[in-house]
N, C-alpha and C. Protein backbone atom coordinates (compact mmCIF):
# COMPACT_ATOMS: atom_id res chain seq x y z
N MET A 1 -151.30 -79.90 114.69
CA MET A 1 -150.92 -79.10 114.40
C MET A 1 -150.58 -78.03 115.43
N ALA A 2 -149.64 -77.23 115.56
CA ALA A 2 -149.67 -75.91 116.05
C ALA A 2 -150.46 -75.00 116.13
N ASP A 3 -150.96 -74.18 116.92
CA ASP A 3 -151.52 -73.01 116.76
C ASP A 3 -151.14 -71.77 115.60
N ALA A 4 -151.69 -71.92 114.60
CA ALA A 4 -151.09 -71.11 113.58
C ALA A 4 -151.20 -69.27 114.12
N LYS A 5 -152.09 -69.26 115.02
CA LYS A 5 -152.47 -67.47 115.08
C LYS A 5 -151.01 -66.76 115.78
N LYS A 6 -150.71 -65.99 115.00
CA LYS A 6 -149.47 -64.88 114.94
C LYS A 6 -149.61 -64.13 116.23
N THR A 7 -148.29 -64.54 116.94
CA THR A 7 -148.25 -63.41 118.25
C THR A 7 -147.93 -61.77 117.88
N PRO A 8 -148.60 -60.85 118.37
CA PRO A 8 -148.05 -59.96 117.90
C PRO A 8 -146.79 -59.52 118.52
N ARG A 9 -145.99 -58.61 117.70
CA ARG A 9 -144.63 -58.37 118.02
C ARG A 9 -144.57 -56.85 118.03
N HIS A 10 -144.18 -55.81 118.94
CA HIS A 10 -144.53 -54.83 119.21
C HIS A 10 -143.16 -53.98 120.26
N GLU A 11 -142.16 -53.37 119.64
CA GLU A 11 -141.04 -53.09 120.45
C GLU A 11 -140.99 -51.48 120.17
N ILE A 12 -140.90 -50.82 121.61
CA ILE A 12 -140.29 -49.21 121.45
C ILE A 12 -139.19 -48.90 121.96
N MET A 13 -137.94 -48.51 121.38
CA MET A 13 -136.49 -47.92 122.14
C MET A 13 -136.56 -46.40 121.88
N MET A 14 -136.41 -45.84 123.17
CA MET A 14 -136.52 -44.50 123.27
C MET A 14 -134.91 -44.17 123.65
N PHE A 15 -134.18 -43.06 122.88
CA PHE A 15 -132.90 -42.68 123.05
C PHE A 15 -132.82 -41.24 123.34
N ASN A 16 -132.81 -41.03 125.15
CA ASN A 16 -132.82 -39.62 125.48
C ASN A 16 -133.77 -38.88 125.09
N ARG A 17 -135.35 -39.34 124.96
CA ARG A 17 -136.12 -38.44 124.60
C ARG A 17 -136.11 -38.02 123.48
N LYS A 18 -135.28 -38.15 122.52
CA LYS A 18 -134.79 -37.50 121.36
C LYS A 18 -135.40 -38.30 120.20
N LYS A 19 -135.23 -39.84 120.34
CA LYS A 19 -135.20 -40.72 119.12
C LYS A 19 -136.24 -41.88 119.42
N LEU A 20 -136.87 -42.11 118.69
CA LEU A 20 -137.61 -43.52 118.64
C LEU A 20 -137.38 -44.45 117.76
N GLU A 21 -137.17 -45.49 118.02
CA GLU A 21 -137.37 -46.80 117.07
C GLU A 21 -138.71 -47.61 117.54
N ILE A 22 -139.33 -47.92 116.73
CA ILE A 22 -140.91 -48.28 116.74
C ILE A 22 -141.00 -49.65 115.77
N SER A 23 -141.31 -51.00 116.35
CA SER A 23 -141.63 -51.94 115.31
C SER A 23 -142.68 -52.24 115.69
N GLY A 24 -143.21 -53.42 114.60
CA GLY A 24 -144.93 -53.81 114.77
C GLY A 24 -145.83 -52.48 114.69
N VAL A 25 -145.46 -51.67 113.61
CA VAL A 25 -146.13 -50.60 113.04
C VAL A 25 -146.93 -51.27 111.90
N LEU A 26 -148.43 -51.24 111.80
CA LEU A 26 -149.04 -51.62 110.99
C LEU A 26 -149.58 -50.33 109.80
N ASN A 27 -149.67 -49.13 110.48
CA ASN A 27 -150.00 -47.80 109.55
C ASN A 27 -149.90 -46.55 110.34
N VAL A 28 -149.63 -45.44 109.76
CA VAL A 28 -149.11 -44.27 110.26
C VAL A 28 -150.70 -43.39 109.95
N GLU A 29 -151.39 -43.36 111.34
CA GLU A 29 -152.73 -42.73 110.74
C GLU A 29 -152.36 -41.04 110.83
N SER A 30 -151.89 -40.66 111.16
CA SER A 30 -151.76 -39.19 111.07
C SER A 30 -150.18 -38.80 111.94
N PHE A 31 -149.94 -37.34 111.38
CA PHE A 31 -148.71 -36.94 111.98
C PHE A 31 -148.07 -35.56 111.45
N ASP A 32 -148.08 -34.85 112.65
CA ASP A 32 -147.15 -33.52 112.28
C ASP A 32 -146.11 -33.33 113.30
N SER A 33 -145.59 -31.92 113.45
CA SER A 33 -144.64 -31.90 114.28
C SER A 33 -144.81 -31.91 115.64
N GLU A 34 -145.84 -32.09 116.28
CA GLU A 34 -146.55 -32.29 117.61
C GLU A 34 -146.83 -33.55 118.11
N GLU A 35 -147.50 -34.05 116.99
CA GLU A 35 -148.00 -35.33 117.96
C GLU A 35 -148.06 -36.48 116.52
N PHE A 36 -147.84 -37.82 116.57
CA PHE A 36 -148.15 -38.94 115.78
C PHE A 36 -148.99 -40.09 116.21
N LEU A 37 -149.75 -40.25 115.44
CA LEU A 37 -150.77 -41.48 115.48
C LEU A 37 -150.31 -42.70 114.76
N LEU A 38 -150.08 -43.68 115.38
CA LEU A 38 -149.50 -44.96 114.81
C LEU A 38 -150.49 -46.12 115.12
N GLU A 39 -151.20 -46.84 114.04
CA GLU A 39 -151.32 -48.00 114.44
C GLU A 39 -150.60 -49.42 114.73
N THR A 40 -150.34 -49.95 115.69
CA THR A 40 -149.45 -50.91 116.00
C THR A 40 -150.10 -52.37 115.97
N GLU A 41 -149.52 -53.13 116.41
CA GLU A 41 -149.88 -55.06 116.63
C GLU A 41 -150.51 -54.60 118.04
N CYS A 42 -150.22 -53.65 118.78
CA CYS A 42 -151.09 -53.62 120.12
C CYS A 42 -151.93 -52.74 120.24
N GLY A 43 -152.41 -52.15 119.17
CA GLY A 43 -153.31 -50.99 119.38
C GLY A 43 -152.93 -49.56 119.18
N PHE A 44 -153.47 -48.60 118.78
CA PHE A 44 -153.01 -47.41 118.60
C PHE A 44 -152.19 -46.39 119.48
N LEU A 45 -151.23 -46.08 119.52
CA LEU A 45 -150.03 -45.36 119.81
C LEU A 45 -150.40 -44.09 119.39
N CYS A 46 -150.24 -43.09 120.69
CA CYS A 46 -149.71 -41.45 120.50
C CYS A 46 -148.86 -40.98 121.09
N ILE A 47 -147.86 -40.30 120.08
CA ILE A 47 -147.04 -39.72 120.34
C ILE A 47 -147.09 -38.33 120.37
N LYS A 48 -146.80 -37.47 121.60
CA LYS A 48 -146.57 -36.23 121.33
C LYS A 48 -145.32 -35.67 121.74
N GLY A 49 -144.73 -34.59 120.95
CA GLY A 49 -143.77 -33.83 121.43
C GLY A 49 -143.50 -32.41 120.71
N GLN A 50 -142.15 -32.23 120.43
CA GLN A 50 -142.05 -30.78 119.88
C GLN A 50 -140.60 -31.25 118.70
N ASN A 51 -140.87 -30.52 117.53
CA ASN A 51 -139.93 -30.83 116.66
C ASN A 51 -140.08 -32.14 116.08
N LEU A 52 -141.16 -32.88 116.28
CA LEU A 52 -141.05 -34.55 115.77
C LEU A 52 -140.99 -34.58 114.08
N HIS A 53 -140.40 -35.34 113.53
CA HIS A 53 -140.25 -35.72 112.46
C HIS A 53 -140.22 -37.03 112.26
N MET A 54 -140.45 -37.92 111.25
CA MET A 54 -140.33 -39.13 110.78
C MET A 54 -138.76 -39.17 109.92
N LYS A 55 -138.16 -39.94 110.52
CA LYS A 55 -136.81 -40.29 110.26
C LYS A 55 -136.59 -41.61 109.10
N ASN A 56 -137.04 -42.45 109.38
CA ASN A 56 -137.54 -43.73 108.60
C ASN A 56 -138.72 -44.33 108.67
N LEU A 57 -139.43 -45.10 107.49
CA LEU A 57 -140.67 -45.38 107.85
C LEU A 57 -140.49 -46.64 106.58
N SER A 58 -141.21 -48.06 107.22
CA SER A 58 -140.85 -49.00 106.30
C SER A 58 -142.47 -50.43 106.99
N LEU A 59 -143.48 -49.85 106.00
CA LEU A 59 -144.39 -50.56 106.46
C LEU A 59 -144.18 -52.13 106.12
N GLU A 60 -143.38 -52.19 104.98
CA GLU A 60 -143.17 -53.56 104.88
C GLU A 60 -142.77 -54.43 106.08
N THR A 61 -142.07 -54.06 106.76
CA THR A 61 -141.02 -54.28 107.61
C THR A 61 -141.69 -53.97 109.14
N GLY A 62 -142.63 -52.88 109.08
CA GLY A 62 -143.00 -52.61 110.61
C GLY A 62 -142.42 -51.72 111.27
N GLN A 63 -141.39 -51.25 110.56
CA GLN A 63 -140.40 -50.20 111.44
C GLN A 63 -140.81 -48.49 111.11
N VAL A 64 -140.76 -47.67 111.90
CA VAL A 64 -140.52 -46.56 112.24
C VAL A 64 -139.51 -45.59 112.91
N SER A 65 -139.15 -44.93 112.36
CA SER A 65 -137.81 -43.95 113.13
C SER A 65 -138.48 -42.69 113.10
N ILE A 66 -138.59 -42.17 114.62
CA ILE A 66 -139.06 -40.89 114.71
C ILE A 66 -137.98 -39.85 115.52
N GLU A 67 -137.91 -38.54 115.15
CA GLU A 67 -136.83 -38.06 115.92
C GLU A 67 -137.60 -36.59 116.17
N GLY A 68 -137.00 -35.99 117.24
CA GLY A 68 -137.43 -34.75 117.91
C GLY A 68 -137.53 -34.93 119.15
N TYR A 69 -138.00 -33.96 120.11
CA TYR A 69 -138.27 -34.04 121.69
C TYR A 69 -139.68 -34.66 122.12
N VAL A 70 -139.73 -35.83 122.70
CA VAL A 70 -141.19 -36.73 122.84
C VAL A 70 -141.22 -36.06 124.30
N PHE A 71 -142.61 -35.69 124.56
CA PHE A 71 -143.00 -35.30 125.89
C PHE A 71 -143.93 -36.47 126.29
N ASP A 72 -144.57 -37.08 125.73
CA ASP A 72 -145.70 -38.32 125.97
C ASP A 72 -145.73 -39.09 125.21
N LEU A 73 -145.92 -40.42 125.30
CA LEU A 73 -146.48 -41.55 124.46
C LEU A 73 -147.49 -42.53 125.49
N GLY A 74 -148.58 -42.85 124.68
CA GLY A 74 -149.40 -43.73 125.19
C GLY A 74 -150.26 -44.36 124.17
N TYR A 75 -150.88 -45.54 124.77
CA TYR A 75 -152.07 -46.17 124.05
C TYR A 75 -153.56 -45.61 123.91
N ILE A 76 -154.00 -45.76 122.81
CA ILE A 76 -155.47 -45.45 122.77
C ILE A 76 -156.24 -46.77 122.90
N ASP A 77 -157.09 -47.27 123.73
CA ASP A 77 -157.25 -48.48 123.75
C ASP A 77 -158.54 -48.84 123.46
N GLU A 78 -159.17 -49.47 122.81
CA GLU A 78 -160.87 -49.67 122.29
C GLU A 78 -161.23 -50.71 123.39
N GLN A 79 -162.23 -50.32 124.19
CA GLN A 79 -163.08 -51.36 124.69
C GLN A 79 -163.70 -52.41 124.39
N GLY A 80 -163.47 -53.76 124.49
CA GLY A 80 -164.24 -54.80 123.84
C GLY A 80 -164.12 -55.05 122.75
N GLY A 81 -162.98 -54.48 122.07
CA GLY A 81 -162.69 -54.88 121.03
C GLY A 81 -163.40 -54.54 119.70
N GLY A 82 -164.24 -53.72 119.81
CA GLY A 82 -165.10 -53.59 118.52
C GLY A 82 -164.61 -52.90 117.35
N SER A 83 -165.30 -51.90 116.79
CA SER A 83 -165.01 -51.10 115.60
C SER A 83 -164.39 -50.16 116.02
N LYS A 84 -163.35 -49.57 115.34
CA LYS A 84 -162.23 -48.35 115.58
C LYS A 84 -163.26 -46.81 115.39
N GLY A 85 -164.31 -47.09 114.90
CA GLY A 85 -164.95 -45.93 114.36
C GLY A 85 -165.19 -44.37 115.41
N LYS A 86 -166.18 -44.72 115.82
CA LYS A 86 -166.92 -43.55 117.08
C LYS A 86 -166.22 -43.72 118.17
N GLY A 87 -165.93 -45.04 118.61
CA GLY A 87 -165.25 -44.91 119.67
C GLY A 87 -163.93 -44.86 120.07
N PHE A 88 -163.37 -44.88 118.95
CA PHE A 88 -161.69 -44.56 118.50
C PHE A 88 -161.76 -42.96 118.78
N LEU A 89 -162.41 -42.65 117.68
CA LEU A 89 -162.46 -40.64 117.43
C LEU A 89 -163.10 -40.09 118.70
N GLY A 90 -163.89 -40.60 119.29
CA GLY A 90 -164.60 -40.18 120.57
C GLY A 90 -163.64 -39.66 121.65
N LYS A 91 -162.56 -41.19 121.67
CA LYS A 91 -161.55 -40.82 122.98
C LYS A 91 -160.43 -40.01 122.43
N LEU A 92 -160.15 -40.03 121.11
CA LEU A 92 -159.03 -39.12 120.32
C LEU A 92 -159.54 -37.58 120.63
N PHE A 93 -160.71 -37.14 120.32
CA PHE A 93 -160.92 -36.00 120.43
C PHE A 93 -161.74 -35.46 121.87
N LYS A 94 -161.61 -36.02 122.70
CA LYS A 94 -162.64 -35.71 124.00
C LYS A 94 -162.12 -34.76 124.60
C-alpha cells in the first residue's frame, strides 16, 4: 500500500505587489490593514504592507486573496517542530 501521508500543498502568487493569491491556508490567526498572520500547510506566514484587506477567504479550500501594497512576506518557523505556544509568540513579539 502506498504511503497515505498527504504532501503539503502551498502556493503564493503575487501580482505587482498589490494582490496576493495564497493556497494551502489552514487558519487566519490575525489581520489588520498593516499585517496578516496566516497558518499555512508549510508554516506561519506573515505579510506586511499598507492598506491590506482580505478580498476572498475560503478555509474549506484553503484559498485567501489579499489586496493592498505588500512590503514584506516571510515565514515564522518553529525550531524542532514543537508546540506553537511560547516559542512562536516569543519570535513574533521579539
